[in-house]
């Protein structure tokens, strides 16, 4: 006997199946079909609601600010946003996740807090070079994160080109992906100094201090190193169309390149949102002008965007409201509205909702080598399911599930879709109003590379 059948419009990478259903048994998807559904112990009939794969958010920073969020709040927000798996970044406050022991320690500390499933990125300590990469891969890292720009010498260090090549070789031998923060260190530091010399301190200072060329140079460097080392290389966020052009070009040359569009680059723009929000819209790389935003959507429609993520981080509001733009911390929360923002944007541009199943499900599952368990509504995979309902509503940040970050760059934004339910391995963890998951319900997800 099946445990549950969920009825609605089933969204898969190939399209949308009207009058569809998903049958669940023992936490797994047993069958997917259209028309008459099989019998089950329970039925959840959602009418015309979209039945989507549970979101996989590739880029979360749960511990960037000690005492501010942690997994208990990031995963609670994820459940409310239809995200059933988060991939957490290694740049924790005071704790760089740079060897196997640290990765396992972080997993142990996360386990009693998580309300959805989680994976962990690893990175390297530049002083130790690439020596710890095999150990982190063995411990269960889903990938390795590097940065071409030094945000902080110990918490978020720069990996220079020779060391990156060494690291890419090690990552390639492990069969995993190398993800890179793409800002050219020398160029950005020159641009920051120029901006400060000109005395620019308002919202426009951030874009001036990190011009598009600084991104393009870093992307090209990363992909050239990937070509030389045969490593799978992923740009973790590109705010400029040129980044997607470069990715497509290298893929055509046979290099395994992928690229990520954070939801803020598809939603916010410089001349309206950054000008209005100031520090609350400060993100690295910067939010760009509206023309660039629409160019990114054109690349998405052309299939040049691999995945969409949030790069979620919940800084305390005091760190996002400083008068001088460049003094503010970089990054924004977004887990609770990732799916609604993407679905609203797709509909506004006449694009199929199947893009959401690819960008938040199938593609990130392949990227992190977990497609054997997650990412698609298909028999044998985990019954991670998100239900989205067509509804016009206004997002209110003060109602966030995060106890600490009651602000958002999307506060007051009108959306066309709302999350009406979230299932994690067949169990409802969000009912459209309240998070039902308990801390500890989530599991640690490790990649499968087919290598011993």
Tab-separated table of C-alpha atoms in Angstrom:
chain	number	residue	atom	x	y	z
A	1	UNK	CA	0.000	0.000	0.000
A	2	UNK	CA	1.228	3.484	-0.883
A	3	UNK	CA	1.579	5.946	1.971
A	4	UNK	CA	0.507	9.110	0.160
A	5	UNK	CA	-0.616	10.429	-3.208
A	6	UNK	CA	-0.239	14.140	-3.978
A	7	UNK	CA	-2.330	15.459	-6.863
A	8	UNK	CA	-1.733	18.600	-8.907
A	9	UNK	CA	0.211	19.924	-11.895
A	10	UNK	CA	3.445	17.921	-11.825
A	11	UNK	CA	6.491	19.974	-12.826
A	12	UNK	CA	9.390	18.011	-14.317
A	13	UNK	CA	12.345	19.207	-16.422
A	14	UNK	CA	10.544	18.231	-19.627
A	15	UNK	CA	7.352	20.160	-18.888
A	16	UNK	CA	4.216	20.396	-16.748
A	17	UNK	CA	1.849	17.406	-16.426
A	18	UNK	CA	-1.722	18.559	-15.835
A	19	UNK	CA	-4.016	16.396	-13.665
A	20	UNK	CA	-0.936	14.626	-12.419
A	21	UNK	CA	-0.013	12.794	-9.263
A	22	UNK	CA	2.987	11.626	-7.270
A	23	UNK	CA	2.739	8.415	-5.235
A	24	UNK	CA	4.958	8.007	-2.169
A	25	UNK	CA	6.001	4.949	-0.166
A	26	UNK	CA	8.577	4.755	2.628
A	27	UNK	CA	9.810	8.300	1.987
A	28	UNK	CA	10.518	7.635	-1.694
A	29	UNK	CA	8.648	8.448	-4.868
A	30	UNK	CA	7.042	5.219	-6.032
A	31	UNK	CA	5.190	6.390	-9.141
A	32	UNK	CA	4.452	9.568	-11.116
A	33	UNK	CA	1.573	9.792	-13.554
A	34	UNK	CA	-1.467	11.574	-14.984
A	35	UNK	CA	-5.169	10.840	-14.789
A	36	UNK	CA	-6.543	8.317	-12.310
A	37	UNK	CA	-4.272	8.038	-9.291
A	38	UNK	CA	-3.611	4.808	-7.399
A	39	UNK	CA	-5.036	4.162	-3.952
A	40	UNK	CA	-3.020	5.196	-0.910
A	41	UNK	CA	-3.425	5.554	2.824
A	42	UNK	CA	-3.755	9.318	2.356
A	43	UNK	CA	-4.371	11.705	-0.534
A	44	UNK	CA	-3.377	15.368	-0.734
A	45	UNK	CA	-5.382	16.838	-3.628
A	46	UNK	CA	-3.933	20.249	-4.538
A	47	UNK	CA	-6.093	20.966	-7.590
A	48	UNK	CA	-4.174	23.174	-10.013
A	49	UNK	CA	-1.269	23.872	-7.656
A	50	UNK	CA	2.225	23.201	-8.960
A	51	UNK	CA	3.890	20.072	-7.585
A	52	UNK	CA	7.633	20.735	-7.846
A	53	UNK	CA	10.803	18.987	-6.728
A	54	UNK	CA	12.001	20.159	-3.349
A	55	UNK	CA	14.443	22.980	-3.941
A	56	UNK	CA	18.193	22.436	-3.636
A	57	UNK	CA	19.871	25.720	-2.706
A	58	UNK	CA	23.514	25.538	-3.697
A	59	UNK	CA	24.805	28.435	-1.637
A	60	UNK	CA	23.943	29.067	2.009
A	61	UNK	CA	25.990	30.780	4.719
A	62	UNK	CA	24.401	29.588	7.980
A	63	UNK	CA	27.301	30.603	10.212
A	64	UNK	CA	28.822	33.725	8.707
A	65	UNK	CA	27.950	35.737	11.820
A	66	UNK	CA	28.365	33.919	15.121
A	67	UNK	CA	25.258	34.014	17.277
A	68	UNK	CA	23.100	35.373	14.472
A	69	UNK	CA	21.508	32.473	12.618
A	70	UNK	CA	23.014	28.952	12.596
A	71	UNK	CA	21.347	25.924	10.974
A	72	UNK	CA	18.309	25.994	13.205
A	73	UNK	CA	17.114	29.195	11.534
A	74	UNK	CA	18.465	28.771	8.007
A	75	UNK	CA	16.829	25.363	7.651
A	76	UNK	CA	13.579	26.607	9.167
A	77	UNK	CA	13.476	29.348	6.531
A	78	UNK	CA	14.334	26.756	3.887
A	79	UNK	CA	11.357	24.574	4.800
A	80	UNK	CA	9.034	27.581	4.592
A	81	UNK	CA	10.446	28.412	1.171
A	82	UNK	CA	10.093	24.981	-0.392
A	83	UNK	CA	13.834	24.259	-0.149
A	84	UNK	CA	14.467	20.725	1.106
A	85	UNK	CA	18.255	20.583	0.777
A	86	UNK	CA	20.775	23.327	1.498
A	87	UNK	CA	24.465	23.285	0.588
A	88	UNK	CA	26.300	25.220	3.266
A	89	UNK	CA	29.426	27.228	2.546
A	90	UNK	CA	32.692	26.654	4.468
A	91	UNK	CA	33.409	30.242	5.570
A	92	UNK	CA	32.045	30.107	9.115
A	93	UNK	CA	32.818	32.871	11.577
A	94	UNK	CA	36.074	31.798	13.262
A	95	UNK	CA	35.987	28.312	11.716
A	96	UNK	CA	37.275	27.763	8.183
A	97	UNK	CA	36.093	24.308	7.073
A	98	UNK	CA	39.393	23.259	5.524
A	99	UNK	CA	40.018	19.618	6.465
A	100	UNK	CA	38.105	16.384	6.981
A	101	UNK	CA	37.943	16.665	10.761
A	102	UNK	CA	36.442	20.160	10.586
A	103	UNK	CA	33.909	19.039	7.989
A	104	UNK	CA	32.792	16.170	10.222
A	105	UNK	CA	32.696	18.468	13.251
A	106	UNK	CA	30.438	20.907	11.423
A	107	UNK	CA	28.153	18.054	10.379
A	108	UNK	CA	27.926	16.825	13.980
A	109	UNK	CA	27.039	20.311	15.199
A	110	UNK	CA	24.468	20.807	12.446
A	111	UNK	CA	22.737	17.436	12.911
A	112	UNK	CA	20.611	18.315	15.984
A	113	UNK	CA	19.552	21.645	14.429
A	114	UNK	CA	18.663	20.934	10.804
A	115	UNK	CA	15.013	20.788	9.746
A	116	UNK	CA	15.769	19.978	6.093
A	117	UNK	CA	18.605	17.998	4.541
A	118	UNK	CA	22.048	19.567	4.156
A	119	UNK	CA	25.347	19.147	2.365
A	120	UNK	CA	28.662	20.797	3.183
A	121	UNK	CA	31.183	22.553	0.951
A	122	UNK	CA	34.847	22.375	1.894
A	123	UNK	CA	37.685	24.787	1.139
A	124	UNK	CA	41.429	25.059	1.735
A	125	UNK	CA	43.700	26.964	4.041
A	126	UNK	CA	46.209	28.599	1.651
A	127	UNK	CA	49.035	27.803	4.063
A	128	UNK	CA	48.233	24.087	3.805
A	129	UNK	CA	47.680	24.219	0.043
A	130	UNK	CA	45.697	21.291	-1.455
A	131	UNK	CA	46.784	18.564	0.958
A	132	UNK	CA	43.449	18.315	2.810
A	133	UNK	CA	41.218	17.986	-0.279
A	134	UNK	CA	41.224	14.142	-0.486
A	135	UNK	CA	40.376	13.888	3.203
A	136	UNK	CA	37.467	16.293	2.880
A	137	UNK	CA	36.174	14.406	-0.156
A	138	UNK	CA	36.332	11.163	1.841
A	139	UNK	CA	34.495	12.862	4.707
A	140	UNK	CA	31.607	13.833	2.422
A	141	UNK	CA	32.209	17.315	1.007
A	142	UNK	CA	29.785	18.039	-1.863
A	143	UNK	CA	32.328	20.306	-3.540
A	144	UNK	CA	35.145	22.745	-2.882
A	145	UNK	CA	34.772	26.507	-2.735
A	146	UNK	CA	37.546	28.936	-3.620
A	147	UNK	CA	37.728	32.679	-4.127
A	148	UNK	CA	39.752	34.787	-6.530
A	149	UNK	CA	39.187	37.750	-4.158
A	150	UNK	CA	40.310	37.997	-0.536
A	151	UNK	CA	37.330	39.079	1.528
A	152	UNK	CA	39.193	38.202	4.737
A	153	UNK	CA	42.694	36.680	5.095
A	154	UNK	CA	41.589	33.791	7.322
A	155	UNK	CA	37.777	33.499	7.120
A	156	UNK	CA	37.446	34.039	3.354
A	157	UNK	CA	40.955	33.962	1.796
A	158	UNK	CA	42.014	34.489	-1.794
A	159	UNK	CA	43.302	31.460	-3.674
A	160	UNK	CA	45.821	32.657	-6.258
A	161	UNK	CA	46.074	31.111	-9.719
A	162	UNK	CA	48.991	28.691	-9.054
A	163	UNK	CA	47.321	27.344	-5.910
A	164	UNK	CA	43.946	27.160	-7.641
A	165	UNK	CA	45.469	25.012	-10.381
A	166	UNK	CA	46.914	22.710	-7.727
A	167	UNK	CA	43.551	22.528	-5.964
A	168	UNK	CA	41.629	21.922	-9.195
A	169	UNK	CA	43.874	18.959	-9.963
A	170	UNK	CA	43.115	17.472	-6.546
A	171	UNK	CA	39.374	18.113	-6.869
A	172	UNK	CA	39.328	16.528	-10.341
A	173	UNK	CA	40.883	13.356	-8.942
A	174	UNK	CA	38.040	13.210	-6.388
A	175	UNK	CA	35.367	13.538	-9.083
A	176	UNK	CA	33.765	16.570	-7.458
A	177	UNK	CA	33.114	20.184	-8.455
A	178	UNK	CA	35.216	23.273	-7.740
A	179	UNK	CA	33.087	26.375	-7.136
A	180	UNK	CA	34.678	29.810	-7.330
A	181	UNK	CA	33.780	33.309	-6.146
A	182	UNK	CA	34.552	35.321	-9.272
A	183	UNK	CA	36.060	38.760	-8.627
A	184	UNK	CA	39.569	39.649	-9.805
A	185	UNK	CA	41.466	40.696	-6.670
A	186	UNK	CA	43.868	43.212	-8.183
A	187	UNK	CA	41.210	44.877	-10.332
A	188	UNK	CA	38.708	45.194	-7.469
A	189	UNK	CA	41.281	46.681	-5.116
A	190	UNK	CA	42.203	49.241	-7.759
A	191	UNK	CA	38.523	50.089	-8.286
A	192	UNK	CA	37.860	50.420	-4.545
A	193	UNK	CA	40.788	52.809	-4.176
A	194	UNK	CA	39.566	54.857	-7.147
A	195	UNK	CA	36.030	55.055	-5.716
A	196	UNK	CA	37.332	56.186	-2.337
A	197	UNK	CA	39.661	58.736	-3.951
A	198	UNK	CA	36.669	60.246	-5.751
A	199	UNK	CA	34.865	60.576	-2.415
A	200	UNK	CA	31.866	58.484	-3.497
A	201	UNK	CA	30.142	57.050	-0.408
A	202	UNK	CA	26.482	56.611	-1.390
A	203	UNK	CA	24.767	53.536	-2.878
A	204	UNK	CA	26.548	53.963	-6.217
A	205	UNK	CA	29.948	53.320	-4.609
A	206	UNK	CA	29.509	49.566	-4.553
A	207	UNK	CA	28.963	49.089	-8.281
A	208	UNK	CA	31.834	51.470	-9.022
A	209	UNK	CA	34.153	49.518	-6.729
A	210	UNK	CA	33.433	46.181	-8.440
A	211	UNK	CA	32.952	46.877	-12.166
A	212	UNK	CA	31.799	44.176	-14.614
A	213	UNK	CA	35.297	43.681	-16.005
A	214	UNK	CA	36.497	42.508	-12.589
A	215	UNK	CA	34.031	39.620	-12.854
A	216	UNK	CA	34.780	38.733	-16.456
A	217	UNK	CA	38.533	38.542	-15.828
A	218	UNK	CA	38.015	36.178	-12.891
A	219	UNK	CA	35.599	33.948	-14.819
A	220	UNK	CA	38.046	33.583	-17.698
A	221	UNK	CA	40.881	32.728	-15.323
A	222	UNK	CA	38.811	30.062	-13.564
A	223	UNK	CA	37.690	28.400	-16.775
A	224	UNK	CA	41.208	28.411	-18.237
A	225	UNK	CA	42.480	26.651	-15.126
A	226	UNK	CA	39.605	24.166	-15.479
A	227	UNK	CA	40.561	23.494	-19.087
A	228	UNK	CA	44.159	22.841	-18.108
A	229	UNK	CA	43.316	20.564	-15.149
A	230	UNK	CA	40.189	18.823	-16.486
A	231	UNK	CA	38.317	19.863	-13.351
A	232	UNK	CA	34.570	20.506	-13.210
A	233	UNK	CA	34.464	24.279	-12.619
A	234	UNK	CA	31.453	26.179	-11.345
A	235	UNK	CA	31.090	29.951	-11.078
A	236	UNK	CA	29.015	30.385	-7.942
A	237	UNK	CA	27.405	33.660	-9.009
A	238	UNK	CA	27.580	35.828	-12.098
A	239	UNK	CA	25.859	39.197	-12.167
A	240	UNK	CA	26.890	39.919	-15.766
A	241	UNK	CA	25.799	38.432	-19.084
A	242	UNK	CA	29.424	38.053	-20.159
A	243	UNK	CA	29.906	35.379	-17.499
A	244	UNK	CA	27.238	33.179	-19.087
A	245	UNK	CA	28.680	33.776	-22.544
A	246	UNK	CA	32.075	32.618	-21.345
A	247	UNK	CA	30.604	29.549	-19.687
A	248	UNK	CA	28.723	28.532	-22.850
A	249	UNK	CA	31.838	29.101	-24.948
A	250	UNK	CA	34.056	26.900	-22.772
A	251	UNK	CA	31.403	24.180	-22.690
A	252	UNK	CA	31.370	24.181	-26.479
A	253	UNK	CA	35.130	23.603	-26.290
A	254	UNK	CA	34.577	20.490	-24.164
A	255	UNK	CA	35.386	21.979	-20.746
A	256	UNK	CA	33.046	20.952	-17.904
A	257	UNK	CA	31.877	24.441	-16.942
A	258	UNK	CA	28.720	25.484	-15.088
A	259	UNK	CA	27.435	28.807	-13.761
A	260	UNK	CA	24.969	30.083	-11.189
A	261	UNK	CA	22.539	33.001	-11.138
A	262	UNK	CA	21.608	34.074	-7.634
A	263	UNK	CA	17.972	35.084	-7.387
A	264	UNK	CA	18.899	38.659	-6.458
A	265	UNK	CA	20.649	39.128	-9.820
A	266	UNK	CA	17.421	38.079	-11.549
A	267	UNK	CA	15.210	40.277	-9.358
A	268	UNK	CA	16.912	43.423	-8.052
A	269	UNK	CA	18.526	46.186	-10.095
A	270	UNK	CA	20.969	48.942	-9.273
A	271	UNK	CA	19.077	52.037	-10.367
A	272	UNK	CA	15.891	51.188	-8.466
A	273	UNK	CA	16.606	48.725	-5.689
A	274	UNK	CA	20.192	49.524	-4.663
A	275	UNK	CA	19.418	53.237	-4.864
A	276	UNK	CA	16.414	52.672	-2.567
A	277	UNK	CA	17.848	50.100	-0.167
A	278	UNK	CA	21.512	51.107	0.115
A	279	UNK	CA	23.411	48.644	2.324
A	280	UNK	CA	20.508	46.197	2.408
A	281	UNK	CA	21.192	45.521	-1.281
A	282	UNK	CA	24.997	45.319	-0.982
A	283	UNK	CA	26.077	41.972	-2.409
A	284	UNK	CA	29.319	40.699	-3.941
A	285	UNK	CA	29.412	40.806	-6.924
A	286	UNK	CA	27.113	43.850	-7.037
A	287	UNK	CA	23.531	43.996	-8.233
A	288	UNK	CA	23.693	45.440	-11.771
A	289	UNK	CA	21.497	47.821	-13.839
A	290	UNK	CA	18.132	46.605	-15.147
A	291	UNK	CA	19.482	46.079	-18.671
A	292	UNK	CA	21.963	43.548	-17.286
A	293	UNK	CA	19.203	41.838	-15.264
A	294	UNK	CA	17.136	41.296	-18.405
A	295	UNK	CA	20.210	40.029	-20.247
A	296	UNK	CA	20.564	37.365	-17.541
A	297	UNK	CA	16.953	36.313	-18.103
A	298	UNK	CA	17.711	35.973	-21.808
A	299	UNK	CA	20.582	33.640	-20.943
A	300	UNK	CA	18.298	31.666	-18.642
A	301	UNK	CA	15.777	31.212	-21.469
A	302	UNK	CA	18.603	30.124	-23.768
A	303	UNK	CA	19.711	27.429	-21.320
A	304	UNK	CA	22.960	29.137	-20.323
A	305	UNK	CA	22.136	29.354	-16.600
A	306	UNK	CA	22.950	26.084	-14.833
A	307	UNK	CA	21.315	26.695	-11.457
A	308	UNK	CA	19.666	29.436	-9.387
A	309	UNK	CA	20.458	29.973	-5.694
A	310	UNK	CA	20.125	32.528	-2.911
A	311	UNK	CA	23.675	32.945	-1.505
A	312	UNK	CA	21.620	33.346	1.670
A	313	UNK	CA	23.192	35.068	4.671
A	314	UNK	CA	21.329	36.724	7.535
A	315	UNK	CA	23.490	39.555	8.792
A	316	UNK	CA	22.202	41.530	11.727
A	317	UNK	CA	20.424	44.644	10.498
A	318	UNK	CA	23.025	46.915	12.092
A	319	UNK	CA	25.613	45.523	9.678
A	320	UNK	CA	23.461	46.461	6.660
A	321	UNK	CA	22.460	50.022	7.531
A	322	UNK	CA	25.746	51.920	7.744
A	323	UNK	CA	25.751	55.370	6.085
A	324	UNK	CA	28.801	54.699	3.905
A	325	UNK	CA	27.879	52.024	1.379
A	326	UNK	CA	31.217	50.211	1.389
A	327	UNK	CA	31.161	49.819	5.183
A	328	UNK	CA	28.159	47.452	5.042
A	329	UNK	CA	28.447	43.678	5.094
A	330	UNK	CA	27.757	41.947	1.777
A	331	UNK	CA	24.944	39.462	1.296
A	332	UNK	CA	21.200	39.098	1.868
A	333	UNK	CA	18.713	36.486	3.125
A	334	UNK	CA	16.468	34.857	0.543
A	335	UNK	CA	15.591	31.241	1.382
A	336	UNK	CA	11.905	31.866	2.089
A	337	UNK	CA	11.241	33.542	-1.263
A	338	UNK	CA	13.583	31.723	-3.660
A	339	UNK	CA	10.874	29.614	-5.283
A	340	UNK	CA	8.188	32.378	-5.310
A	341	UNK	CA	10.610	34.894	-6.847
A	342	UNK	CA	11.741	32.477	-9.553
A	343	UNK	CA	8.224	31.311	-10.417
A	344	UNK	CA	6.993	34.913	-10.548
A	345	UNK	CA	9.849	35.891	-12.849
A	346	UNK	CA	9.301	32.919	-15.141
A	347	UNK	CA	5.599	33.652	-15.481
A	348	UNK	CA	6.191	37.353	-16.140
A	349	UNK	CA	8.407	36.442	-19.094
A	350	UNK	CA	6.198	33.690	-20.487
A	351	UNK	CA	8.680	30.940	-19.656
A	352	UNK	CA	7.689	27.414	-18.687
A	353	UNK	CA	7.586	26.485	-15.015
A	354	UNK	CA	9.701	23.481	-16.015
A	355	UNK	CA	12.698	25.834	-15.765
A	356	UNK	CA	12.179	25.858	-11.994
A	357	UNK	CA	12.389	22.059	-11.887
A	358	UNK	CA	15.709	22.219	-13.732
A	359	UNK	CA	17.304	25.198	-12.007
A	360	UNK	CA	16.327	24.323	-8.424
A	361	UNK	CA	16.122	20.548	-8.759
A	362	UNK	CA	17.666	18.429	-11.491
A	363	UNK	CA	20.674	20.623	-12.285
A	364	UNK	CA	21.924	21.225	-8.726
A	365	UNK	CA	21.417	17.519	-7.972
A	366	UNK	CA	23.731	16.655	-10.872
A	367	UNK	CA	26.214	19.365	-9.897
A	368	UNK	CA	26.581	17.957	-6.382
A	369	UNK	CA	26.509	14.295	-7.447
A	370	UNK	CA	23.269	13.521	-5.581
A	371	UNK	CA	20.979	12.966	-8.591
A	372	UNK	CA	20.689	9.306	-7.599
A	373	UNK	CA	18.600	10.474	-4.601
A	374	UNK	CA	17.287	13.971	-5.169
A	375	UNK	CA	16.369	16.715	-7.620
A	376	UNK	CA	13.536	15.299	-9.741
A	377	UNK	CA	10.034	13.919	-9.270
A	378	UNK	CA	10.925	10.422	-10.414
A	379	UNK	CA	10.484	6.889	-9.024
A	380	UNK	CA	13.159	5.795	-6.573
A	381	UNK	CA	14.202	9.286	-5.482
A	382	UNK	CA	13.521	10.956	-2.138
A	383	UNK	CA	9.981	12.312	-1.896
A	384	UNK	CA	11.167	15.920	-1.517
A	385	UNK	CA	8.257	17.936	-2.853
A	386	UNK	CA	7.283	21.610	-2.960
A	387	UNK	CA	3.747	22.805	-3.586
A	388	UNK	CA	3.325	26.281	-5.082
A	389	UNK	CA	-0.030	28.038	-5.358
A	390	UNK	CA	-0.870	30.882	-7.695
A	391	UNK	CA	-1.616	33.815	-5.401
A	392	UNK	CA	-0.846	37.531	-5.468
A	393	UNK	CA	0.666	38.544	-2.151
A	394	UNK	CA	3.186	40.899	-0.615
A	395	UNK	CA	6.204	39.490	1.193
A	396	UNK	CA	6.637	40.898	4.715
A	397	UNK	CA	10.106	40.432	6.152
A	398	UNK	CA	8.868	40.935	9.714
A	399	UNK	CA	6.978	37.632	9.354
A	400	UNK	CA	10.156	35.732	8.453
A	401	UNK	CA	10.814	32.369	10.059
A	402	UNK	CA	14.287	33.632	10.974
A	403	UNK	CA	14.332	34.913	14.527
A	404	UNK	CA	17.255	37.254	13.869
A	405	UNK	CA	16.886	38.709	10.365
A	406	UNK	CA	13.577	40.530	10.155
A	407	UNK	CA	14.718	42.481	7.112
A	408	UNK	CA	14.957	41.604	3.430
A	409	UNK	CA	15.668	43.371	0.122
A	410	UNK	CA	12.401	41.770	-1.039
A	411	UNK	CA	10.318	43.258	1.781
A	412	UNK	CA	7.031	44.523	0.352
A	413	UNK	CA	7.594	42.942	-3.070
A	414	UNK	CA	4.471	41.639	-4.815
A	415	UNK	CA	4.754	37.987	-5.787
A	416	UNK	CA	2.532	35.791	-7.930
A	417	UNK	CA	3.201	32.456	-6.265
A	418	UNK	CA	3.193	31.275	-2.646
A	419	UNK	CA	4.591	28.095	-1.100
A	420	UNK	CA	1.564	26.086	0.036
A	421	UNK	CA	3.408	23.035	1.338
A	422	UNK	CA	6.777	21.334	1.626
A	423	UNK	CA	7.455	17.607	1.994
A	424	UNK	CA	10.813	16.170	3.052
A	425	UNK	CA	11.163	12.483	2.278
A	426	UNK	CA	7.385	12.148	2.255
A	427	UNK	CA	6.759	14.004	5.522
A	428	UNK	CA	5.152	17.453	5.527
A	429	UNK	CA	7.572	19.959	7.020
A	430	UNK	CA	5.634	23.115	6.086
A	431	UNK	CA	1.863	23.345	5.659
A	432	UNK	CA	1.670	26.771	4.020
A	433	UNK	CA	1.377	28.588	7.336
A	434	UNK	CA	3.694	26.958	9.868
A	435	UNK	CA	6.931	25.007	9.868
A	436	UNK	CA	6.143	21.512	11.148
A	437	UNK	CA	9.661	20.109	11.002
A	438	UNK	CA	11.604	19.667	14.195
A	439	UNK	CA	15.312	20.284	14.701
A	440	UNK	CA	17.102	17.066	13.853
A	441	UNK	CA	14.669	15.977	11.126
A	442	UNK	CA	17.172	16.795	8.387
A	443	UNK	CA	19.955	14.503	7.229
A	444	UNK	CA	23.513	14.996	6.005
A	445	UNK	CA	23.667	14.448	2.233
A	446	UNK	CA	26.938	13.253	0.720
A	447	UNK	CA	27.812	12.992	-2.981
A	448	UNK	CA	28.085	9.812	-4.998
A	449	UNK	CA	30.903	9.937	-7.530
A	450	UNK	CA	31.108	6.242	-8.388
A	451	UNK	CA	34.702	6.208	-7.143
A	452	UNK	CA	36.062	4.174	-4.267
